[in-house]
Amino acid sequence: MTKVAKYILGLGMAGILAYIFLVLPPAQGFVAPELARIVALHLPNAMIVMVASFMAAAYGFRYLTRGRNPLDDAKSKVAAVLAMLFCLLTTVTGAFFAKVQWGAYWNWDPKQTCIFFLLLIYAAYFLLRSGIEDPEKRAAVAAVYILFAGVMTPMLGYFVPKQMPSLHPKNAGFDASYNTAIWTTTALLLGLFAWMQSLGVRSERIKLALDARDEER
Amino acid sequence: MTGMMPLLIVALLIWAGVFVFMLGVDRKVSALERRLGLDDDSRRVSAKENSL
């Protein structure tokens, strides 16, 4: 990521935060219409979880099918870390929304329950990785598991909760400006995700290079 | 609108913290890459040396 892109991202995110908190109109049909604007931060985070999980699964698949490159495993792992991070951010912003609109941080609503399972799935991925010592075996098992997580993410994040009655608003009174805010935030978060992914992969490459040097000695 | 000001300030402070942290990590990773010869410039030089 170039220096200019980083500063555009920094200023853009500050700008969209100002837009969300100062310009967005209150959403009608909510207990606290002013605070419904949290949605403009909550939804984009959830979309990044999807992107990160697909990326993790794609690199896992590539690892299994294209010559077992340790860098593909590293890329898959970094994307999985970011999927979990954005999943946590989605949960936290969602919990604040739940507190102001429904009176409690946690209501065991189908979407909340599903995201809880999703967090468990990603936590299990890291447990699995830490439980296998042989790097090649670890990478292969992790790649298979992350394919499963990649399928479960849209299932638990979108399709399953959609079939159940939920506290989550279906036809909420959001102004059209909410769409602008949500999509702009998603684009900026995608930029942040790309930056984090590249940083993570670069540090994994450093680790691989150091390991290779140690083996040579 | 003014009621949202404290929340905006908190959000901006959190973002500033994340941004500065990311810039710091980026700088450290770049320094390590240079030291190990993993950065783009070093790779270009070694590719040229290999082709000669």
Tab-separated table of C-alpha atoms in Angstrom:
chain	number	residue	atom	x	y	z
A	1	MET	CA	0.000	0.000	0.000
A	2	THR	CA	1.493	3.358	-0.977
A	3	LYS	CA	2.045	6.175	1.505
A	4	VAL	CA	-0.569	8.337	-0.232
A	5	ALA	CA	-3.171	5.532	-0.035
A	6	LYS	CA	-2.507	5.160	3.694
A	7	TYR	CA	-3.069	8.861	4.325
A	8	ILE	CA	-6.184	8.890	2.134
A	9	LEU	CA	-7.464	5.964	4.223
A	10	GLY	CA	-6.669	7.797	7.482
A	11	LEU	CA	-8.396	11.004	6.415
A	12	GLY	CA	-11.264	9.164	4.719
A	13	MET	CA	-12.062	7.180	7.840
A	14	ALA	CA	-12.007	10.355	9.966
A	15	GLY	CA	-14.305	11.999	7.415
A	16	ILE	CA	-16.819	9.142	7.332
A	17	LEU	CA	-16.882	9.034	11.155
A	18	ALA	CA	-17.725	12.754	11.191
A	19	TYR	CA	-20.422	12.120	8.554
A	20	ILE	CA	-21.922	9.223	10.538
A	21	PHE	CA	-22.012	11.064	13.865
A	22	LEU	CA	-22.845	14.587	12.685
A	23	VAL	CA	-24.657	14.421	9.335
A	24	LEU	CA	-26.682	11.164	9.244
A	25	PRO	CA	-30.291	11.803	10.251
A	26	PRO	CA	-31.816	9.790	13.147
A	27	ALA	CA	-33.421	6.546	11.885
A	28	GLN	CA	-37.148	6.348	12.551
A	29	GLY	CA	-38.765	3.303	14.184
A	30	PHE	CA	-36.061	2.743	16.797
A	31	VAL	CA	-36.153	3.197	20.574
A	32	ALA	CA	-33.149	5.524	20.305
A	33	PRO	CA	-33.237	6.903	16.718
A	34	GLU	CA	-30.075	9.001	17.230
A	35	LEU	CA	-28.002	5.960	18.162
A	36	ALA	CA	-29.258	3.780	15.291
A	37	ARG	CA	-26.341	5.291	13.336
A	38	ILE	CA	-24.139	2.574	14.971
A	39	VAL	CA	-25.505	0.431	12.109
A	40	ALA	CA	-23.274	2.372	9.703
A	41	LEU	CA	-20.265	0.915	11.561
A	42	HIS	CA	-21.743	-2.477	12.474
A	43	LEU	CA	-22.804	-3.656	8.989
A	44	PRO	CA	-19.538	-2.796	7.170
A	45	ASN	CA	-17.585	-4.773	9.785
A	46	ALA	CA	-19.833	-7.779	9.142
A	47	MET	CA	-19.194	-7.469	5.387
A	48	ILE	CA	-15.430	-7.462	5.960
A	49	VAL	CA	-15.810	-10.706	7.970
A	50	MET	CA	-17.278	-12.279	4.809
A	51	VAL	CA	-14.441	-10.962	2.612
A	52	ALA	CA	-11.768	-12.110	5.093
A	53	SER	CA	-13.289	-15.576	5.479
A	54	PHE	CA	-13.507	-16.046	1.680
A	55	MET	CA	-9.907	-14.925	1.351
A	56	ALA	CA	-8.769	-17.316	4.103
A	57	ALA	CA	-10.655	-20.180	2.447
A	58	ALA	CA	-9.314	-19.265	-1.027
A	59	TYR	CA	-5.691	-19.334	0.179
A	60	GLY	CA	-6.401	-22.559	2.082
A	61	PHE	CA	-7.714	-24.099	-1.140
A	62	ARG	CA	-4.690	-22.784	-3.042
A	63	TYR	CA	-2.386	-24.311	-0.444
A	64	LEU	CA	-4.023	-27.711	-0.896
A	65	THR	CA	-4.156	-27.634	-4.689
A	66	ARG	CA	-1.055	-25.689	-5.777
A	67	GLY	CA	2.160	-27.171	-4.484
A	68	ARG	CA	1.731	-26.674	-0.720
A	69	ASN	CA	3.399	-23.248	-0.623
A	70	PRO	CA	3.978	-22.157	3.028
A	71	LEU	CA	3.268	-18.563	1.986
A	72	ASP	CA	-0.293	-19.554	0.961
A	73	ASP	CA	-0.775	-21.053	4.429
A	74	ALA	CA	0.543	-17.822	5.964
A	75	LYS	CA	-1.839	-15.720	3.844
A	76	SER	CA	-4.750	-17.954	4.856
A	77	LYS	CA	-3.799	-17.658	8.535
A	78	VAL	CA	-3.520	-13.858	8.399
A	79	ALA	CA	-6.928	-13.581	6.676
A	80	ALA	CA	-8.421	-15.867	9.366
A	81	VAL	CA	-6.958	-13.640	12.109
A	82	LEU	CA	-8.572	-10.633	10.431
A	83	ALA	CA	-11.884	-12.487	10.005
A	84	MET	CA	-11.890	-13.108	13.745
A	85	LEU	CA	-10.872	-9.506	14.525
A	86	PHE	CA	-13.657	-8.021	12.384
A	87	CYS	CA	-16.067	-10.622	13.789
A	88	LEU	CA	-15.233	-9.321	17.275
A	89	LEU	CA	-15.745	-5.720	16.106
A	90	THR	CA	-19.117	-6.702	14.613
A	91	THR	CA	-20.095	-8.341	17.928
A	92	VAL	CA	-19.020	-5.325	20.008
A	93	THR	CA	-20.756	-2.720	17.800
A	94	GLY	CA	-23.816	-4.999	17.657
A	95	ALA	CA	-23.837	-5.326	21.462
A	96	PHE	CA	-23.854	-1.520	21.848
A	97	PHE	CA	-26.718	-1.310	19.350
A	98	ALA	CA	-28.595	-4.050	21.265
A	99	LYS	CA	-28.111	-2.232	24.577
A	100	VAL	CA	-29.551	1.075	23.360
A	101	GLN	CA	-32.350	-0.416	21.245
A	102	TRP	CA	-33.349	-3.637	23.009
A	103	GLY	CA	-32.196	-2.950	26.573
A	104	ALA	CA	-29.438	-5.575	26.956
A	105	TYR	CA	-26.011	-6.123	25.434
A	106	TRP	CA	-26.793	-9.765	24.703
A	107	ASN	CA	-30.267	-11.166	23.877
A	108	TRP	CA	-29.456	-14.568	22.293
A	109	ASP	CA	-31.125	-13.295	19.148
A	110	PRO	CA	-30.511	-15.748	16.218
A	111	LYS	CA	-27.933	-13.386	14.672
A	112	GLN	CA	-26.131	-12.943	17.991
A	113	THR	CA	-26.157	-16.698	18.603
A	114	CYS	CA	-24.852	-17.351	15.095
A	115	ILE	CA	-22.028	-14.821	15.424
A	116	PHE	CA	-21.121	-16.433	18.755
A	117	PHE	CA	-20.785	-19.790	16.961
A	118	LEU	CA	-18.719	-18.089	14.266
A	119	LEU	CA	-16.336	-16.732	16.896
A	120	LEU	CA	-16.058	-20.254	18.337
A	121	ILE	CA	-15.307	-21.647	14.872
A	122	TYR	CA	-12.420	-19.191	14.381
A	123	ALA	CA	-11.159	-19.722	17.946
A	124	ALA	CA	-11.102	-23.472	17.239
A	125	TYR	CA	-9.045	-22.799	14.089
A	126	PHE	CA	-6.289	-21.169	16.143
A	127	LEU	CA	-6.459	-23.917	18.784
A	128	LEU	CA	-6.128	-26.480	16.011
A	129	ARG	CA	-3.079	-24.692	14.592
A	130	SER	CA	-1.417	-24.459	17.981
A	131	GLY	CA	-2.014	-28.167	18.637
A	132	ILE	CA	-0.012	-29.511	15.652
A	133	GLU	CA	3.788	-29.222	15.710
A	134	ASP	CA	4.730	-30.399	12.224
A	135	PRO	CA	4.420	-27.271	9.985
A	136	GLU	CA	3.326	-29.176	6.852
A	137	LYS	CA	0.723	-31.248	8.656
A	138	ARG	CA	-0.486	-28.138	10.501
A	139	ALA	CA	-0.853	-26.181	7.275
A	140	ALA	CA	-2.743	-29.013	5.539
A	141	VAL	CA	-5.175	-29.605	8.440
A	142	ALA	CA	-5.685	-25.856	8.880
A	143	ALA	CA	-6.372	-25.439	5.157
A	144	VAL	CA	-9.106	-28.097	5.253
A	145	TYR	CA	-10.612	-26.563	8.389
A	146	ILE	CA	-10.579	-23.023	6.966
A	147	LEU	CA	-12.527	-24.263	3.934
A	148	PHE	CA	-15.209	-25.437	6.376
A	149	ALA	CA	-15.071	-22.032	8.165
A	150	GLY	CA	-15.367	-20.293	4.791
A	151	VAL	CA	-18.622	-22.168	4.121
A	152	MET	CA	-19.945	-21.628	7.652
A	153	THR	CA	-19.349	-17.846	7.650
A	154	PRO	CA	-22.067	-16.893	5.108
A	155	MET	CA	-24.317	-19.650	6.515
A	156	LEU	CA	-24.119	-18.380	10.103
A	157	GLY	CA	-23.651	-14.721	9.241
A	158	TYR	CA	-26.473	-14.422	6.719
A	159	PHE	CA	-28.542	-17.404	5.570
A	160	VAL	CA	-29.422	-19.193	8.861
A	161	PRO	CA	-30.489	-16.102	10.887
A	162	LYS	CA	-32.521	-14.894	7.900
A	163	GLN	CA	-34.796	-17.943	8.247
A	164	MET	CA	-35.642	-17.203	11.895
A	165	PRO	CA	-37.657	-14.540	13.693
A	166	SER	CA	-35.213	-11.912	14.939
A	167	LEU	CA	-34.951	-8.671	16.875
A	168	HIS	CA	-32.845	-7.371	14.003
A	169	PRO	CA	-34.888	-4.874	11.973
A	170	LYS	CA	-35.927	-6.115	8.500
A	171	ASN	CA	-37.558	-2.997	7.022
A	172	ALA	CA	-35.885	-0.386	9.170
A	173	GLY	CA	-36.592	3.298	8.633
A	174	PHE	CA	-33.146	4.110	7.314
A	175	ASP	CA	-32.717	7.175	5.167
A	176	ALA	CA	-30.994	6.727	1.761
A	177	SER	CA	-27.972	8.512	3.241
A	178	TYR	CA	-27.439	5.419	5.431
A	179	ASN	CA	-26.670	3.440	2.269
A	180	THR	CA	-24.015	5.991	1.309
A	181	ALA	CA	-22.496	5.832	4.792
A	182	ILE	CA	-22.577	2.015	4.937
A	183	TRP	CA	-20.971	1.490	1.505
A	184	THR	CA	-18.357	4.215	1.999
A	185	THR	CA	-17.400	2.745	5.385
A	186	THR	CA	-17.234	-0.723	3.790
A	187	ALA	CA	-14.866	0.575	1.082
A	188	LEU	CA	-12.634	2.242	3.673
A	189	LEU	CA	-12.632	-0.831	5.910
A	190	LEU	CA	-11.701	-2.914	2.855
A	191	GLY	CA	-8.690	-0.616	2.460
A	192	LEU	CA	-7.816	-1.113	6.122
A	193	PHE	CA	-8.250	-4.872	5.716
A	194	ALA	CA	-5.942	-4.889	2.661
A	195	TRP	CA	-3.310	-2.944	4.590
A	196	MET	CA	-3.550	-5.273	7.609
A	197	GLN	CA	-3.454	-8.351	5.362
A	198	SER	CA	-0.336	-7.149	3.545
A	199	LEU	CA	1.382	-6.254	6.827
A	200	GLY	CA	0.512	-9.658	8.286
A	201	VAL	CA	1.774	-11.484	5.204
A	202	ARG	CA	5.004	-9.455	5.144
A	203	SER	CA	5.692	-10.335	8.794
A	204	GLU	CA	4.949	-14.006	8.076
A	205	ARG	CA	7.420	-13.841	5.183
A	206	ILE	CA	10.045	-12.430	7.557
A	207	LYS	CA	9.330	-15.311	9.953
A	208	LEU	CA	9.676	-17.865	7.122
A	209	ALA	CA	12.975	-16.280	5.999
A	210	LEU	CA	14.348	-16.365	9.547
A	211	ASP	CA	13.273	-20.017	9.948
A	212	ALA	CA	15.013	-20.872	6.659
A	213	ARG	CA	18.207	-19.130	7.858
A	214	ASP	CA	18.098	-21.065	11.136
A	215	GLU	CA	17.772	-24.338	9.217
A	216	GLU	CA	20.760	-23.454	7.019
A	217	ARG	CA	22.986	-22.953	10.097
B	1	MET	CA	-26.285	16.751	16.405
B	2	THR	CA	-24.161	18.301	19.168
B	3	GLY	CA	-25.199	15.383	21.399
B	4	MET	CA	-23.169	13.118	19.133
B	5	MET	CA	-19.989	15.189	19.542
B	6	PRO	CA	-18.552	13.204	22.514
B	7	LEU	CA	-19.135	9.922	20.654
B	8	LEU	CA	-17.460	11.334	17.540
B	9	ILE	CA	-14.446	12.436	19.571
B	10	VAL	CA	-14.134	8.963	21.143
B	11	ALA	CA	-14.450	7.304	17.707
B	12	LEU	CA	-11.841	9.659	16.210
B	13	LEU	CA	-9.423	9.026	19.088
B	14	ILE	CA	-9.811	5.248	18.676
B	15	TRP	CA	-9.237	5.547	14.912
B	16	ALA	CA	-6.200	7.813	15.430
B	17	GLY	CA	-4.754	5.217	17.820
B	18	VAL	CA	-5.311	2.376	15.353
B	19	PHE	CA	-3.871	4.410	12.472
B	20	VAL	CA	-0.720	5.443	14.341
B	21	PHE	CA	-0.231	1.857	15.548
B	22	MET	CA	-0.545	0.568	11.969
B	23	LEU	CA	1.963	3.144	10.694
B	24	GLY	CA	4.391	2.106	13.448
B	25	VAL	CA	4.073	-1.601	12.642
B	26	ASP	CA	4.448	-0.845	8.927
B	27	ARG	CA	7.675	1.053	9.577
B	28	LYS	CA	9.084	-1.768	11.755
B	29	VAL	CA	8.199	-4.443	9.192
B	30	SER	CA	9.823	-2.380	6.416
B	31	ALA	CA	12.990	-1.983	8.501
B	32	LEU	CA	13.140	-5.747	9.138
B	33	GLU	CA	12.565	-6.493	5.442
B	34	ARG	CA	15.414	-4.177	4.484
B	35	ARG	CA	17.709	-5.816	7.029
B	36	LEU	CA	16.898	-9.293	5.696
B	37	GLY	CA	16.936	-8.242	2.045
B	38	LEU	CA	13.265	-9.071	1.557
B	39	ASP	CA	12.121	-5.653	0.343
B	40	ASP	CA	11.317	-4.947	-3.321
B	41	ASP	CA	14.581	-3.049	-3.982
B	42	SER	CA	16.759	-5.886	-2.650
B	43	ARG	CA	14.757	-8.459	-4.636
B	44	ARG	CA	15.164	-6.431	-7.827
B	45	VAL	CA	18.927	-6.200	-7.252
B	46	SER	CA	19.305	-9.940	-6.576
B	47	ALA	CA	17.201	-10.789	-9.655
B	48	LYS	CA	19.503	-8.590	-11.746
B	49	GLU	CA	22.587	-10.245	-10.235
B	50	ASN	CA	21.169	-13.680	-11.018
B	51	SER	CA	20.503	-12.725	-14.618
B	52	LEU	CA	24.072	-11.465	-15.149
